[in-house]
């Protein structure tokens, strides 16, 4: 069984469209994250939820909106996509919040905005 | 965010020991040092964590000096399959902060 799964794996879309990426973890973890990784491998935290509550919201355009329907799911919705949004987006989860807790990452979603 | 600094890239021949150093001058008392490995087209995965002195597991060793302002990940006798990006992360067991991964160190193992 995949511990942290994301769908879709690849997403190609036009500028201005709205898209969503879904994430699910079956590890029973309380904390989930969204990261963005650019072409230079810079891995940047975007959001973190603990028990469905938003606890980290880094400087991210408000076109990005995370939603956590329950502890096992954290989805990312992006409105009005721009060229600069092209990147790989990783979902992750950990037992608790705090950077010292081992994070389990999903396989990533490669978003390409044309 | 407690930021870290690592070399952008390193090359090594197969069979050699590789040491990757990470600087974290602003590390706090409650912070641990964690290293992750990322293969192409995959998410990062945990490899080792330490608080002070030395930690060793089946994959790597982690050396942390007394002042804890830096740490060194040591990979013994690397193989081609160790080619990856290595990230160091500094953070505490609790709290909603300290999630700075940065660009990591791209290790290329040469035959």
mmCIF file of C-alpha atoms in Angstrom:
data_model
loop_
_atom_site.group_PDB
_atom_site.id
_atom_site.type_symbol
_atom_site.label_atom_id
_atom_site.label_comp_id
_atom_site.label_asym_id
_atom_site.label_seq_id
_atom_site.Cartn_x
_atom_site.Cartn_y
_atom_site.Cartn_z
ATOM 1 C CA UNK A 1 0.000 0.000 0.000
ATOM 2 C CA UNK A 2 1.246 3.468 -0.894
ATOM 3 C CA UNK A 3 1.726 5.528 2.263
ATOM 4 C CA UNK A 4 1.255 8.973 0.691
ATOM 5 C CA UNK A 5 -0.438 9.154 -2.679
ATOM 6 C CA UNK A 6 -1.094 12.076 -4.983
ATOM 7 C CA UNK A 7 -3.253 12.484 -8.056
ATOM 8 C CA UNK A 8 -2.659 13.270 -10.786
ATOM 9 C CA UNK A 9 1.014 12.478 -11.348
ATOM 10 C CA UNK A 10 1.185 14.808 -14.333
ATOM 11 C CA UNK A 11 -0.936 17.855 -15.065
ATOM 12 C CA UNK A 12 -0.630 19.937 -18.208
ATOM 13 C CA UNK A 13 -2.928 22.915 -18.551
ATOM 14 C CA UNK A 14 -3.319 26.354 -20.053
ATOM 15 C CA UNK A 15 -2.719 29.658 -18.318
ATOM 16 C CA UNK A 16 -5.792 30.976 -16.553
ATOM 17 C CA UNK A 17 -7.293 27.568 -15.827
ATOM 18 C CA UNK A 18 -8.202 26.265 -12.367
ATOM 19 C CA UNK A 19 -6.889 22.883 -11.249
ATOM 20 C CA UNK A 20 -6.741 20.683 -8.169
ATOM 21 C CA UNK A 21 -4.236 18.171 -6.847
ATOM 22 C CA UNK A 22 -5.343 15.553 -4.339
ATOM 23 C CA UNK A 23 -3.317 13.927 -1.568
ATOM 24 C CA UNK A 24 -4.110 11.049 0.744
ATOM 25 C CA UNK A 25 -2.070 9.384 3.475
ATOM 26 C CA UNK A 26 -2.847 6.055 5.116
ATOM 27 C CA UNK A 27 -0.266 6.344 7.902
ATOM 28 C CA UNK A 28 -2.620 7.747 10.521
ATOM 29 C CA UNK A 29 -0.538 10.937 10.744
ATOM 30 C CA UNK A 30 -1.872 14.159 12.203
ATOM 31 C CA UNK A 31 0.129 16.587 10.056
ATOM 32 C CA UNK A 32 0.164 17.071 6.296
ATOM 33 C CA UNK A 33 2.109 19.429 4.047
ATOM 34 C CA UNK A 34 2.303 20.847 0.556
ATOM 35 C CA UNK A 35 5.695 21.690 -0.934
ATOM 36 C CA UNK A 36 6.686 23.251 -4.246
ATOM 37 C CA UNK A 37 9.915 22.189 -5.961
ATOM 38 C CA UNK A 38 11.230 24.288 -8.826
ATOM 39 C CA UNK A 39 13.520 23.263 -11.666
ATOM 40 C CA UNK A 40 16.602 23.952 -9.547
ATOM 41 C CA UNK A 41 15.383 21.486 -6.895
ATOM 42 C CA UNK A 42 14.580 24.249 -4.397
ATOM 43 C CA UNK A 43 12.032 22.618 -2.094
ATOM 44 C CA UNK A 44 9.778 25.176 -0.436
ATOM 45 C CA UNK A 45 7.056 24.672 2.145
ATOM 46 C CA UNK A 46 3.711 26.132 1.131
ATOM 47 C CA UNK A 47 1.174 24.934 3.689
ATOM 48 C CA UNK A 48 0.873 22.641 6.664
ATOM 49 C CA UNK A 49 -2.212 21.262 8.392
ATOM 50 C CA UNK A 50 -2.369 19.627 11.794
ATOM 51 C CA UNK A 51 -5.593 17.780 12.605
ATOM 52 C CA UNK A 52 -7.332 19.595 9.735
ATOM 53 C CA UNK A 53 -6.234 22.995 11.041
ATOM 54 C CA UNK A 54 -3.954 25.257 9.000
ATOM 55 C CA UNK A 55 -0.736 25.849 10.946
ATOM 56 C CA UNK A 56 1.700 27.020 8.277
ATOM 57 C CA UNK A 57 0.816 29.359 5.471
ATOM 58 C CA UNK A 58 3.979 30.631 3.845
ATOM 59 C CA UNK A 59 4.094 33.526 1.425
ATOM 60 C CA UNK A 60 2.018 31.913 -1.265
ATOM 61 C CA UNK A 61 -0.331 33.727 -3.673
ATOM 62 C CA UNK A 62 -3.938 33.480 -2.550
ATOM 63 C CA UNK A 63 -4.670 31.730 -5.837
ATOM 64 C CA UNK A 64 -3.490 28.645 -3.965
ATOM 65 C CA UNK A 65 -6.019 27.277 -1.507
ATOM 66 C CA UNK A 66 -5.494 24.113 0.509
ATOM 67 C CA UNK A 67 -8.399 22.108 1.851
ATOM 68 C CA UNK A 68 -8.318 19.323 4.414
ATOM 69 C CA UNK A 69 -11.659 17.460 4.584
ATOM 70 C CA UNK A 70 -10.207 15.056 7.158
ATOM 71 C CA UNK A 71 -6.840 14.150 8.674
ATOM 72 C CA UNK A 72 -6.016 11.736 5.881
ATOM 73 C CA UNK A 73 -6.550 14.155 3.005
ATOM 74 C CA UNK A 74 -5.045 17.472 1.985
ATOM 75 C CA UNK A 75 -5.981 18.857 -1.394
ATOM 76 C CA UNK A 76 -4.531 21.847 -3.212
ATOM 77 C CA UNK A 77 -6.642 23.998 -5.482
ATOM 78 C CA UNK A 78 -5.007 26.539 -7.767
ATOM 79 C CA UNK A 79 -6.976 29.306 -9.472
ATOM 80 C CA UNK A 80 -5.971 31.285 -12.531
ATOM 81 C CA UNK A 81 -2.819 29.297 -13.228
ATOM 82 C CA UNK A 82 0.288 31.217 -14.313
ATOM 83 C CA UNK A 83 3.442 30.132 -16.125
ATOM 84 C CA UNK A 84 5.439 30.492 -12.888
ATOM 85 C CA UNK A 85 3.279 27.881 -11.218
ATOM 86 C CA UNK A 86 4.960 25.188 -13.294
ATOM 87 C CA UNK A 87 6.814 22.977 -10.819
ATOM 88 C CA UNK A 88 6.600 19.662 -9.021
ATOM 89 C CA UNK A 89 4.252 19.735 -6.053
ATOM 90 C CA UNK A 90 4.852 17.294 -3.213
ATOM 91 C CA UNK A 91 2.481 16.300 -0.495
ATOM 92 C CA UNK A 92 3.918 14.916 2.742
ATOM 93 C CA UNK A 93 2.745 13.787 6.148
ATOM 94 C CA UNK A 94 4.260 13.299 9.592
ATOM 95 C CA UNK A 95 3.182 12.030 12.970
ATOM 96 C CA UNK A 96 3.229 15.534 14.442
ATOM 97 C CA UNK A 97 4.126 19.079 13.448
ATOM 98 C CA UNK A 98 7.690 20.259 13.911
ATOM 99 C CA UNK A 99 10.554 19.858 11.485
ATOM 100 C CA UNK A 100 12.191 17.067 13.478
ATOM 101 C CA UNK A 101 9.345 14.649 12.834
ATOM 102 C CA UNK A 102 10.056 12.329 9.936
ATOM 103 C CA UNK A 103 8.116 13.365 6.882
ATOM 104 C CA UNK A 104 6.825 10.871 4.344
ATOM 105 C CA UNK A 105 6.544 12.322 0.881
ATOM 106 C CA UNK A 106 4.255 11.437 -1.977
ATOM 107 C CA UNK A 107 5.542 10.808 -5.513
ATOM 108 C CA UNK A 108 4.886 14.378 -6.612
ATOM 109 C CA UNK A 109 2.649 16.024 -9.198
ATOM 110 C CA UNK A 110 4.421 17.641 -12.117
ATOM 111 C CA UNK A 111 2.403 20.686 -13.154
ATOM 112 C CA UNK A 112 3.114 22.296 -16.496
ATOM 113 C CA UNK A 113 1.356 25.527 -17.360
ATOM 114 C CA UNK A 114 1.416 26.450 -21.056
ATOM 115 C CA UNK B 1 12.575 29.558 9.392
ATOM 116 C CA UNK B 2 15.931 28.304 10.573
ATOM 117 C CA UNK B 3 17.862 28.323 7.322
ATOM 118 C CA UNK B 4 20.607 25.996 6.264
ATOM 119 C CA UNK B 5 23.457 26.282 3.779
ATOM 120 C CA UNK B 6 24.858 23.367 1.771
ATOM 121 C CA UNK B 7 27.130 23.043 -1.262
ATOM 122 C CA UNK B 8 25.072 22.984 -4.436
ATOM 123 C CA UNK B 9 26.795 19.968 -5.927
ATOM 124 C CA UNK B 10 29.491 17.352 -5.375
ATOM 125 C CA UNK B 11 31.032 14.628 -7.509
ATOM 126 C CA UNK B 12 32.562 11.430 -6.225
ATOM 127 C CA UNK B 13 33.931 8.189 -7.655
ATOM 128 C CA UNK B 14 32.345 4.895 -6.778
ATOM 129 C CA UNK B 15 33.724 3.318 -3.633
ATOM 130 C CA UNK B 16 34.790 6.569 -2.019
ATOM 131 C CA UNK B 17 33.490 8.040 1.190
ATOM 132 C CA UNK B 18 31.467 11.218 0.687
ATOM 133 C CA UNK B 19 31.009 13.923 3.287
ATOM 134 C CA UNK B 20 28.362 16.616 2.822
ATOM 135 C CA UNK B 21 28.381 19.497 5.262
ATOM 136 C CA UNK B 22 25.434 21.664 6.216
ATOM 137 C CA UNK B 23 25.716 24.981 8.052
ATOM 138 C CA UNK B 24 22.964 25.979 10.461
ATOM 139 C CA UNK B 25 24.320 28.892 12.501
ATOM 140 C CA UNK B 26 20.946 29.787 14.013
ATOM 141 C CA UNK B 27 20.100 26.332 15.327
ATOM 142 C CA UNK B 28 17.979 26.464 18.479
ATOM 143 C CA UNK B 29 18.337 24.377 21.617
ATOM 144 C CA UNK B 30 15.324 22.211 20.769
ATOM 145 C CA UNK B 31 16.275 21.685 17.135
ATOM 146 C CA UNK B 32 17.301 18.357 15.637
ATOM 147 C CA UNK B 33 19.201 17.902 12.386
ATOM 148 C CA UNK B 34 17.571 15.661 9.814
ATOM 149 C CA UNK B 35 18.843 14.587 6.408
ATOM 150 C CA UNK B 36 16.718 13.523 3.469
ATOM 151 C CA UNK B 37 17.632 11.898 0.160
ATOM 152 C CA UNK B 38 15.790 12.519 -3.076
ATOM 153 C CA UNK B 39 16.168 10.397 -6.206
ATOM 154 C CA UNK B 40 15.048 11.769 -9.587
ATOM 155 C CA UNK B 41 11.279 11.756 -10.067
ATOM 156 C CA UNK B 42 10.653 10.766 -6.454
ATOM 157 C CA UNK B 43 9.821 12.541 -3.223
ATOM 158 C CA UNK B 44 12.489 13.016 -0.565
ATOM 159 C CA UNK B 45 12.933 10.275 2.014
ATOM 160 C CA UNK B 46 14.363 10.364 5.523
ATOM 161 C CA UNK B 47 17.841 8.898 5.948
ATOM 162 C CA UNK B 48 19.210 9.991 9.332
ATOM 163 C CA UNK B 49 18.635 12.338 12.257
ATOM 164 C CA UNK B 50 20.746 13.534 15.158
ATOM 165 C CA UNK B 51 20.919 16.038 17.976
ATOM 166 C CA UNK B 52 24.598 16.013 18.943
ATOM 167 C CA UNK B 53 27.820 14.001 18.534
ATOM 168 C CA UNK B 54 27.538 11.066 16.159
ATOM 169 C CA UNK B 55 24.705 8.941 14.855
ATOM 170 C CA UNK B 56 25.114 5.925 12.575
ATOM 171 C CA UNK B 57 22.612 3.729 10.815
ATOM 172 C CA UNK B 58 22.763 1.223 7.977
ATOM 173 C CA UNK B 59 22.771 3.987 5.367
ATOM 174 C CA UNK B 60 24.917 6.819 6.700
ATOM 175 C CA UNK B 61 26.613 8.526 9.615
ATOM 176 C CA UNK B 62 25.906 11.991 10.923
ATOM 177 C CA UNK B 63 28.567 13.998 12.720
ATOM 178 C CA UNK B 64 27.561 17.011 14.801
ATOM 179 C CA UNK B 65 30.194 19.136 16.576
ATOM 180 C CA UNK B 66 29.687 20.452 20.086
ATOM 181 C CA UNK B 67 28.478 23.891 18.980
ATOM 182 C CA UNK B 68 25.917 22.240 16.620
ATOM 183 C CA UNK B 69 26.289 25.051 14.093
ATOM 184 C CA UNK B 70 27.041 22.567 11.357
ATOM 185 C CA UNK B 71 26.630 18.886 10.616
ATOM 186 C CA UNK B 72 28.240 16.432 8.218
ATOM 187 C CA UNK B 73 26.471 13.587 6.481
ATOM 188 C CA UNK B 74 28.904 10.787 5.682
ATOM 189 C CA UNK B 75 28.114 8.147 3.061
ATOM 190 C CA UNK B 76 30.588 5.258 3.154
ATOM 191 C CA UNK B 77 31.764 3.710 -0.109
ATOM 192 C CA UNK B 78 29.197 5.305 -2.412
ATOM 193 C CA UNK B 79 27.775 3.497 -5.400
ATOM 194 C CA UNK B 80 26.071 4.804 -8.532
ATOM 195 C CA UNK B 81 22.723 4.348 -6.798
ATOM 196 C CA UNK B 82 23.656 7.010 -4.242
ATOM 197 C CA UNK B 83 23.393 9.672 -6.942
ATOM 198 C CA UNK B 84 20.686 11.934 -5.541
ATOM 199 C CA UNK B 85 19.976 15.303 -3.953
ATOM 200 C CA UNK B 86 20.624 15.438 -0.215
ATOM 201 C CA UNK B 87 18.826 17.960 1.995
ATOM 202 C CA UNK B 88 19.493 18.900 5.588
ATOM 203 C CA UNK B 89 16.651 20.212 7.694
ATOM 204 C CA UNK B 90 16.809 21.785 11.134
ATOM 205 C CA UNK B 91 13.741 21.737 13.321
ATOM 206 C CA UNK B 92 12.147 20.839 16.636
ATOM 207 C CA UNK B 93 9.811 17.980 17.563
ATOM 208 C CA UNK B 94 6.924 20.395 18.057
ATOM 209 C CA UNK B 95 5.842 23.699 16.606
ATOM 210 C CA UNK B 96 4.770 24.889 13.209
ATOM 211 C CA UNK B 97 8.070 26.141 11.873
ATOM 212 C CA UNK B 98 11.561 25.172 10.699
ATOM 213 C CA UNK B 99 10.715 23.513 7.411
ATOM 214 C CA UNK B 100 13.478 25.013 5.265
ATOM 215 C CA UNK B 101 14.819 22.429 2.788
ATOM 216 C CA UNK B 102 16.494 24.801 0.326
ATOM 217 C CA UNK B 103 18.209 23.481 -2.796
ATOM 218 C CA UNK B 104 20.079 20.612 -1.177
ATOM 219 C CA UNK B 105 23.346 19.110 -2.443
ATOM 220 C CA UNK B 106 23.301 17.242 -5.722
ATOM 221 C CA UNK B 107 25.676 14.284 -5.398
ATOM 222 C CA UNK B 108 26.814 12.636 -8.606
ATOM 223 C CA UNK B 109 28.641 9.339 -8.289
ATOM 224 C CA UNK B 110 30.951 8.621 -11.196
ATOM 225 C CA UNK B 111 31.899 5.081 -12.281
#
